[in-house]
Short mmCIF file of C-alpha atoms and ligand atoms in Angstrom, two decimals:
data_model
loop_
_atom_site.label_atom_id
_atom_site.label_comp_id
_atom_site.label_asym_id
_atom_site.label_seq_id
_atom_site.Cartn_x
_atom_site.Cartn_y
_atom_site.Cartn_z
CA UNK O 1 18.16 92.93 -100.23
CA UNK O 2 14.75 90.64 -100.01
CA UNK O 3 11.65 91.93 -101.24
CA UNK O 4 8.26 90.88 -99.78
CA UNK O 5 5.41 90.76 -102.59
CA UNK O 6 2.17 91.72 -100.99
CA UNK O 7 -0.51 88.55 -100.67
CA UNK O 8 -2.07 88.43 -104.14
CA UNK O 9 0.80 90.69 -105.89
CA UNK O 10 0.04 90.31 -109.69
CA UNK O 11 2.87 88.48 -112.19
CA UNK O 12 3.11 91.81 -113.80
CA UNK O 13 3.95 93.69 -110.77
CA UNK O 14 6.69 90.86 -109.70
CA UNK O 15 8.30 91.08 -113.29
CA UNK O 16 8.04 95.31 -112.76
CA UNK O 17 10.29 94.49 -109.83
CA UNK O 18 12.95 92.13 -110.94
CA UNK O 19 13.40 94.39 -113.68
CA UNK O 20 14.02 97.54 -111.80
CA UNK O 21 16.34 94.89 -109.30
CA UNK O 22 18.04 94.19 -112.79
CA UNK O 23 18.27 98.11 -113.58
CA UNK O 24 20.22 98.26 -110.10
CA UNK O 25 22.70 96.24 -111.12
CA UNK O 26 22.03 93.41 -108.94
CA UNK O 27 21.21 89.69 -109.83
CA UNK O 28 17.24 88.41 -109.12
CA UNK O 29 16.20 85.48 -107.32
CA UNK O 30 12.87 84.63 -106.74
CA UNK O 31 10.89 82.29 -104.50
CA UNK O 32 7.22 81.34 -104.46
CA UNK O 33 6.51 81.14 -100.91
CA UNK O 34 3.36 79.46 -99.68
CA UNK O 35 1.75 83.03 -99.18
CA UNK O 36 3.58 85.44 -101.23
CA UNK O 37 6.26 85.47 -103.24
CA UNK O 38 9.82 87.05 -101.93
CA UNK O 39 12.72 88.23 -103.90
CA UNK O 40 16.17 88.27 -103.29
CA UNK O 41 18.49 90.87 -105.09
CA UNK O 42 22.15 89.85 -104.61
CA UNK O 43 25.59 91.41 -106.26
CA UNK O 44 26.65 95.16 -106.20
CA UNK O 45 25.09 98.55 -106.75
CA UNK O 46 23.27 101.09 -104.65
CA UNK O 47 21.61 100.09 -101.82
CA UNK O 48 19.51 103.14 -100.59
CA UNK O 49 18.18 104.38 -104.43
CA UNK O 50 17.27 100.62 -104.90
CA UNK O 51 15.29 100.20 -101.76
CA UNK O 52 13.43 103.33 -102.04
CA UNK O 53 12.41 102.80 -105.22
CA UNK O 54 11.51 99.09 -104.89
CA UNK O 55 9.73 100.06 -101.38
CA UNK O 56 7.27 102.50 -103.56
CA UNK O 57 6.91 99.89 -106.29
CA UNK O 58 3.08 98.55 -106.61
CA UNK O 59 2.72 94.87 -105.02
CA UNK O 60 5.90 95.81 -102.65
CA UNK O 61 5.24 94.61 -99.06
CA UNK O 62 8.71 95.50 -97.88
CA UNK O 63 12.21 95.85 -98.97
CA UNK O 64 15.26 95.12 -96.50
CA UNK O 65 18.42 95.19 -97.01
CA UNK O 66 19.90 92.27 -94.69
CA UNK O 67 24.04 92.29 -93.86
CA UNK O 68 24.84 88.34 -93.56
CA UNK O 69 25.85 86.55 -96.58
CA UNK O 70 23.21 84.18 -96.07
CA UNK O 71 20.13 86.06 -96.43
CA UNK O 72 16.84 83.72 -97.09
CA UNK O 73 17.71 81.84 -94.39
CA UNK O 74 18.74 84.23 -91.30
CA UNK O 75 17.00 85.12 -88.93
CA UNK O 76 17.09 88.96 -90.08
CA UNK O 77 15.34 88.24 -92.87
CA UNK O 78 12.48 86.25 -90.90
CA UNK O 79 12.49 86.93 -87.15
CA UNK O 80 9.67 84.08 -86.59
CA UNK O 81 10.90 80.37 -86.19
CA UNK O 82 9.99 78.68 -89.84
CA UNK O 83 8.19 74.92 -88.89
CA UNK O 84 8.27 72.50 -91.85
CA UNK O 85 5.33 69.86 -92.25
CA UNK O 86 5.95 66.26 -93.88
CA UNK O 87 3.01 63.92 -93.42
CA UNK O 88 1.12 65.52 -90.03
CA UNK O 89 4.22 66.11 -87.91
CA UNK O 90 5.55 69.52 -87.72
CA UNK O 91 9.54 70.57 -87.04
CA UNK O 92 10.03 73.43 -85.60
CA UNK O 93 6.77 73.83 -83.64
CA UNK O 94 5.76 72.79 -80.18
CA UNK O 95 6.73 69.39 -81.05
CA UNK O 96 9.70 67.17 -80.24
CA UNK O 97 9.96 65.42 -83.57
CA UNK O 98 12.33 62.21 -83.74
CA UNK O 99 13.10 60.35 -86.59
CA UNK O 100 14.60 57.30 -86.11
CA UNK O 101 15.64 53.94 -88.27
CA UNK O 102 18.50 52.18 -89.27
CA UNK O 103 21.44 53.06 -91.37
CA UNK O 104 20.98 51.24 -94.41
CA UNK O 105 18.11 49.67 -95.62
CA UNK O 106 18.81 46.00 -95.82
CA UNK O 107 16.47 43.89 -96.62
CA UNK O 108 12.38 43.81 -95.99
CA UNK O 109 12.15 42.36 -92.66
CA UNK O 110 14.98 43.96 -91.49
CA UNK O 111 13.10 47.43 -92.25
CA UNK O 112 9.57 46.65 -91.93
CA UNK O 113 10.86 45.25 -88.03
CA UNK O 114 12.54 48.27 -87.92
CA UNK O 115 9.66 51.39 -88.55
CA UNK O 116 6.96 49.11 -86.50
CA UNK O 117 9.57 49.19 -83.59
CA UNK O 118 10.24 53.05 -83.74
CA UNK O 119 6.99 53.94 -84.64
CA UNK O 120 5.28 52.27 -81.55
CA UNK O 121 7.82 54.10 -79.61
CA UNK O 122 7.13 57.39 -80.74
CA UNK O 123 9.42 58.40 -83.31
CA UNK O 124 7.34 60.37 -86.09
CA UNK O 125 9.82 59.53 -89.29
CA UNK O 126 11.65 56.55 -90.61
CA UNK O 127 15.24 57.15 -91.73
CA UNK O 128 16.83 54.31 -93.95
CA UNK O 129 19.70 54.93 -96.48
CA UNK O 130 18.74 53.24 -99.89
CA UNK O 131 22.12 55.61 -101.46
CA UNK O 132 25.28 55.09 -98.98
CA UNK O 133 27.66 56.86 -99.01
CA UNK O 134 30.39 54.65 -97.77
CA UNK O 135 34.46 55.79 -96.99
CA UNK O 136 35.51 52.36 -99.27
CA UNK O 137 34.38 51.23 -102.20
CA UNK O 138 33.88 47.12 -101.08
CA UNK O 139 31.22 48.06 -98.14
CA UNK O 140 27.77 47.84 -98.64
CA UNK O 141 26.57 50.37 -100.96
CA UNK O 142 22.87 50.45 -100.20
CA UNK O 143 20.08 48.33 -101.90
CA UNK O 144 19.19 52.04 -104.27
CA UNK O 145 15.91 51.65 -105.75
CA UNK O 146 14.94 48.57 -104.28
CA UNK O 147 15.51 50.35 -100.93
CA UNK O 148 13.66 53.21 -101.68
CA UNK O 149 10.87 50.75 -102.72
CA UNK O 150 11.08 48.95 -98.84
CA UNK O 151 10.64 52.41 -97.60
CA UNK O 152 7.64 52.90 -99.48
CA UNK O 153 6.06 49.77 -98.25
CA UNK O 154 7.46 51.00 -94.75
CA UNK O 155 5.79 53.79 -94.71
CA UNK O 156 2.44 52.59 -96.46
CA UNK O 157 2.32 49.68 -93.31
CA UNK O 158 3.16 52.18 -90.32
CA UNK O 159 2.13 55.36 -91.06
CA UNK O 160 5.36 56.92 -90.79
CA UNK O 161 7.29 59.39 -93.25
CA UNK O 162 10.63 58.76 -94.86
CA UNK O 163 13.84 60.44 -95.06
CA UNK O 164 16.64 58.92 -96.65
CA UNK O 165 19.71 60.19 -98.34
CA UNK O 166 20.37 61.85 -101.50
CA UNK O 167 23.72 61.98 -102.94
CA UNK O 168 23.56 62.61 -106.81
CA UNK O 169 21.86 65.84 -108.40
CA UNK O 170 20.74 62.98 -111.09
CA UNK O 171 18.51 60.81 -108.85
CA UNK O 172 16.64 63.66 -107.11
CA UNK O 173 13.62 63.26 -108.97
CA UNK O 174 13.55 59.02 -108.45
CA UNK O 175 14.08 59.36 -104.41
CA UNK O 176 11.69 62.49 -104.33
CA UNK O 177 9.22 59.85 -105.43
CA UNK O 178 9.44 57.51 -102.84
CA UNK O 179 10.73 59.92 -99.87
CA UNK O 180 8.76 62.57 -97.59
CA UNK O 181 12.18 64.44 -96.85
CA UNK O 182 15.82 63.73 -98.67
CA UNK O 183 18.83 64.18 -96.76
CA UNK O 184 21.93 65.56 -97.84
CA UNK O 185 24.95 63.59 -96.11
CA UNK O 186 27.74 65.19 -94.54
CA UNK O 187 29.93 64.57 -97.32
CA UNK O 188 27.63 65.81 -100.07
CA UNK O 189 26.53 69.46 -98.17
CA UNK O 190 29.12 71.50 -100.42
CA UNK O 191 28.29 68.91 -103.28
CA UNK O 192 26.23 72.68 -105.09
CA UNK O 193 24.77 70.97 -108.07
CA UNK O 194 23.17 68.78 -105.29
CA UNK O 195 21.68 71.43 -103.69
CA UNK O 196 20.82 73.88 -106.86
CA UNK O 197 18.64 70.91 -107.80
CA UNK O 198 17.26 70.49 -104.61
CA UNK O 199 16.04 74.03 -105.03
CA UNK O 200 13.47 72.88 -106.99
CA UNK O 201 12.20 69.49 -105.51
CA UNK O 202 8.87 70.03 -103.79
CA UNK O 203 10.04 68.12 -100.56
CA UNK O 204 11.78 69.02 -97.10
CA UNK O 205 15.10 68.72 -97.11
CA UNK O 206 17.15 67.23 -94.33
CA UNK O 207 20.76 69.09 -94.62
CA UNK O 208 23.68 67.70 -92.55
CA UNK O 209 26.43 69.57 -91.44
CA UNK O 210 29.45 68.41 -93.43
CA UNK O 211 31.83 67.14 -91.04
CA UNK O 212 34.56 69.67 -91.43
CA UNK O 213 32.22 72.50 -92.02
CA UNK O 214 31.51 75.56 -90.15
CA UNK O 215 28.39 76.97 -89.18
CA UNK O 216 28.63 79.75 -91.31
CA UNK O 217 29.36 77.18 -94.35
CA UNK O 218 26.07 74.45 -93.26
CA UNK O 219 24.03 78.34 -93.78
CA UNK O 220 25.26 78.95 -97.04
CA UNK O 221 24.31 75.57 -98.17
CA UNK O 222 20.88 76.29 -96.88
CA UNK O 223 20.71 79.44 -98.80
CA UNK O 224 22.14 77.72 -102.16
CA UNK O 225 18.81 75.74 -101.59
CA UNK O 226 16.29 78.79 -100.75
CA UNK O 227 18.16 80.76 -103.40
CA UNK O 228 17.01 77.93 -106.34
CA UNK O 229 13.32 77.86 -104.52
CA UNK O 230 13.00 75.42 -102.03
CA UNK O 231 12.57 76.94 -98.22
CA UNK O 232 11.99 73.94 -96.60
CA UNK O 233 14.98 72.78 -94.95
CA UNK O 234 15.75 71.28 -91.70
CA UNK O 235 19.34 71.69 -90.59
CA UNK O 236 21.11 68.89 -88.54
CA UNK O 237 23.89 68.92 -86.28
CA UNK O 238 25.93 64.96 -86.65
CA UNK O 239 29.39 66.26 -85.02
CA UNK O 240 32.94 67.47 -86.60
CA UNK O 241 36.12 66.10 -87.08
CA UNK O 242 38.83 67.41 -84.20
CA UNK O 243 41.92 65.56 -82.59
CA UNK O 244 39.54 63.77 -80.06
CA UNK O 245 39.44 60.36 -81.38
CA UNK O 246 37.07 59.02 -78.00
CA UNK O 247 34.21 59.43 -79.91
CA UNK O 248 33.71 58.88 -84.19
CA UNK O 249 32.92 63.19 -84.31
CA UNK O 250 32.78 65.86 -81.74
CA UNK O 251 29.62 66.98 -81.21
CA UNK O 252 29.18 70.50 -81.62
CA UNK O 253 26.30 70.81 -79.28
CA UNK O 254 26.65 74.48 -79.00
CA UNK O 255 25.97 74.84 -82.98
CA UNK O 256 22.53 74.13 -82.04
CA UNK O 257 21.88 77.27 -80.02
CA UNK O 258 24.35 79.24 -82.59
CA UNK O 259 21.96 78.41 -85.17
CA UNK O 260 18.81 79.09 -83.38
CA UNK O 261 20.00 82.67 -82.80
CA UNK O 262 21.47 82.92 -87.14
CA UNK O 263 18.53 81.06 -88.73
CA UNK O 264 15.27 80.61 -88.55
CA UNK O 265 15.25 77.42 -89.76
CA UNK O 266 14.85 74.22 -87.37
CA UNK O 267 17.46 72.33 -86.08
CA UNK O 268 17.88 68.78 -85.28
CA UNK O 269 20.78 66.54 -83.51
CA UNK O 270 22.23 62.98 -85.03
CA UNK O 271 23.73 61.68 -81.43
CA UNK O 272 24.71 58.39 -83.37
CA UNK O 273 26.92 59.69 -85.95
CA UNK O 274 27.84 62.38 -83.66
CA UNK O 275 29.40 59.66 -80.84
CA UNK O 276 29.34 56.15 -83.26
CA UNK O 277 28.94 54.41 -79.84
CA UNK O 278 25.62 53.20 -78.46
CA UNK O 279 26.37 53.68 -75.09
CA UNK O 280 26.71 57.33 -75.50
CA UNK O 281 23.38 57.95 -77.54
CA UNK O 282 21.08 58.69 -74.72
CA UNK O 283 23.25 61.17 -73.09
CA UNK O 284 23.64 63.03 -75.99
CA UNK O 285 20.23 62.86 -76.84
CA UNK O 286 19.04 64.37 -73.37
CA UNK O 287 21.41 67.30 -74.28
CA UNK O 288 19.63 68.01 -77.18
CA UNK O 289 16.23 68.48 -75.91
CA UNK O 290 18.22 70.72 -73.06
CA UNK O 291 19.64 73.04 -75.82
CA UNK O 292 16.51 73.46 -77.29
CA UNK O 293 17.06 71.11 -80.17
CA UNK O 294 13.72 70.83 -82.58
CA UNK O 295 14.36 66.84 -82.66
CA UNK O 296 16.69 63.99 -83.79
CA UNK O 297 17.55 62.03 -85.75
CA UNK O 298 18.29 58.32 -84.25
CA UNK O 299 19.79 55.40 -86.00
CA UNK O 300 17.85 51.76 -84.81
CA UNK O 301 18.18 48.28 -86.13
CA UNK O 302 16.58 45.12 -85.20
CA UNK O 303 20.06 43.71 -84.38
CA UNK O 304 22.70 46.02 -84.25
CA UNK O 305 25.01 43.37 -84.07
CA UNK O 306 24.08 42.73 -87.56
CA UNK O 307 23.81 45.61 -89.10
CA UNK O 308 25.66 45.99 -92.70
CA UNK O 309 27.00 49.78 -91.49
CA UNK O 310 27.12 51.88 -88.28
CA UNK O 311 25.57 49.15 -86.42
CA UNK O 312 28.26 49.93 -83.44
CA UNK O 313 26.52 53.39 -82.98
CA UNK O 314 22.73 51.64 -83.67
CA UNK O 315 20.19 51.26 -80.97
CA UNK O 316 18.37 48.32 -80.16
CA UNK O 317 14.27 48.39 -80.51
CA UNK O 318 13.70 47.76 -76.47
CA UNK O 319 16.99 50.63 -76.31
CA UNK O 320 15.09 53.14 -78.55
CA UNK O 321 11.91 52.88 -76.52
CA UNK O 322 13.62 53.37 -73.24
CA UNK O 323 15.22 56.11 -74.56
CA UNK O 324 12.03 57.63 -76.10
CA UNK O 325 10.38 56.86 -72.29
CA UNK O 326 13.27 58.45 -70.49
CA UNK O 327 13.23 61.61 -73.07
CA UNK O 328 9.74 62.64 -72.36
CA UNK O 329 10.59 63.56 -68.70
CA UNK O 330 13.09 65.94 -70.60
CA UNK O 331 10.60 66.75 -72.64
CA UNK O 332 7.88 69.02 -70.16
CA UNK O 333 10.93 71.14 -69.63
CA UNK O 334 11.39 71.53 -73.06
CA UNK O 335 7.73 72.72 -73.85
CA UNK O 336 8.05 74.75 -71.24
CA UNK O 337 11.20 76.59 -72.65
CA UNK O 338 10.13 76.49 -76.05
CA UNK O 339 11.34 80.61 -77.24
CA UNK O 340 7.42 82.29 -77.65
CA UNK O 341 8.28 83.45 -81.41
CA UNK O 342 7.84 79.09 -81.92
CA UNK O 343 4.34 79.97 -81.25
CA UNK O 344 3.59 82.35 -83.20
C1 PEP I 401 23.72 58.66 -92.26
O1 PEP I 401 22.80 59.37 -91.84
O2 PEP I 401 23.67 57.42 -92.29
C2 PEP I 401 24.96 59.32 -92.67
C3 PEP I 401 25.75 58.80 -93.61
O3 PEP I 401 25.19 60.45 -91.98
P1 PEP I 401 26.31 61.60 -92.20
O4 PEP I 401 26.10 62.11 -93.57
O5 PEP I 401 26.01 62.58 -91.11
O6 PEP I 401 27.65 60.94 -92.02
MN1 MN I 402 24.84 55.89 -90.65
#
């Protein structure tokens, strides 16, 4: 069940409710949304006495009882497309948002070259890992706070906002500092003290599809995140593992659409982890805005040639902006298409 406090519901009346959710039998959790304040009652007891009598409770905007095991976070719950704001841009709206940057931060020129090149070209957000997560212990292992410190000067000489990865529970509060939105890697979206403390860090969180996750499973991550507080959470489709072995993941472009119709929570592509090869960025990219994707996410280095990881999937500068040129023809047909309720 989720229970909709009225605008202005007093503390007393919220505490009269999770009391008589308690009396039910069923387990509270709260969230402070930026209107009102909604409360999910999860576990076992009965249903229809619970509802009626929460319905009639004073401060009570509504009480629903919704049937998927992800409840925050599905549509049911919240028919209207949610858009998330980090520093002016808006996901989920009427615009195409792309973030864009290279794997690893690396050094300063390397990511100061980096954001001016993506940000004349249109992307809206620098990504930059400062925290890899890397298969073997002897690769590059990120530059941690000293990257995160790069970003900041990034950002402060572009304009643009930062995402960049989180992996331990223990350093959410040091990147939260320094970044707009933290991303949870592929390997790290079951990882659930991760995401319980990511319920309550005040920024966006970018939340990657683990990489032999379902659908179903990348939801309940999102609602281990809503459940501890924090709504505002982009999901991201990067591609799972099957027998093909022509491309680094198989992109599930479908999963885009699937979750459009389960959540309404945006959704964004990662074409470069999704293929690892360059050549096959683009393509995938122009799919995305076709299925109605709410952005991407693009990896970018000065010299890809160069690059300390993934630089065999990274784009060029000049290859990002033609890209970003080529995209916006894609683009009117995606305004045009965008579902009304994005609107709202
Ligand atoms: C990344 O964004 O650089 C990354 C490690 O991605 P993923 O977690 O999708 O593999
Ligand atoms: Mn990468």
């Amino acid at each position: 069940m989720i229970i909709s406090m009225k605008k202005g519901a007093t503390q007393q009346e919220i505490e009269h409710v999770c009391q008589r959710i308690r009396e039910f039998g069923y387990k509270v959790h709260s969230i402070q949304g930026e209107e009102r304040v909604v409360i999910g009652a999860v576990g076992i007891g009965d249903v229809t006495a619970c509802l009626e009598s929460l319905e009639a409770a004073p401060g009570v905007e509504s009480a629903v009882r919704i049937s998927s095991p992800y409840k925050f976070v599905s549509r049911e719950f919240k028919p209207e497309s949610s858009r998330i704001r980090v520093n002016g841009a808006e996901i989920g709206g009427n615009e195409f948002v792309v973030m864009a940057g290279p794997c690893s931060v690396e050094n300063e020129r390397q990511i100061l070259t980096a954001a001016e090149g993506v940000a004349r070209a249109g992307a809206k957000i620098l990504r930059g890992g400062a925290f890899k997560p890397r298969t073997s212990p002897y690769d590059f292992q990120g530059l941690e706070l000293e990257g995160l410190k790069l970003l900041a000067k990034a950002r402060q000489a572009t304009g643009l906002a930062i995402v960049t990865e989180i992996m331990s529970d223990g350093d959410v509060e040091l990147v939260a500092e320094y970044a707009d939105i933290l991303q949870v890697g592929a390997r790290n979206m079951q990882n659930f003290a991760l995401l319980k403390t990511l319920g309550k860090c005040p920024r966006p969180i970018l939340l990657k599809r683990g990489m032999s996750s379902t659908v179903k499973e990348l939801l309940m991550s999102a609602e281990y995140i809503t459940a501890h507080g924090n709504a505002n959470i982009i999901l991201c489709e990067r591609g799972i593992r099957t027998f093909e072995t022509a491309t680094r993941n198989t992109c599930d472009i479908t999963a885009v659409a699937v979750l459009h119709e389960l959540t309404h929570l945006p959704v964004i592509l990662d074409p470069s982890h999704a293929t690892g090869k360059r050549s096959l960025v683009p393509a995938l990219a122009r799919a995305a805005v076709a299925i109605g994707s709410d952005g991407l996410i693009v990896e970018v280095h000065p010299e890809p040639e160069k690059a300390l990881s993934d630089g065999a999937q990274s784009l060029s500068i000049p290859e990002f902006a033609a890209l970003m040129a080529d995209l916006n023809l894609y683009l009117e047909l995606w305004k045009a298409s965008r579902p009304a309720a994005a609107f709202a």
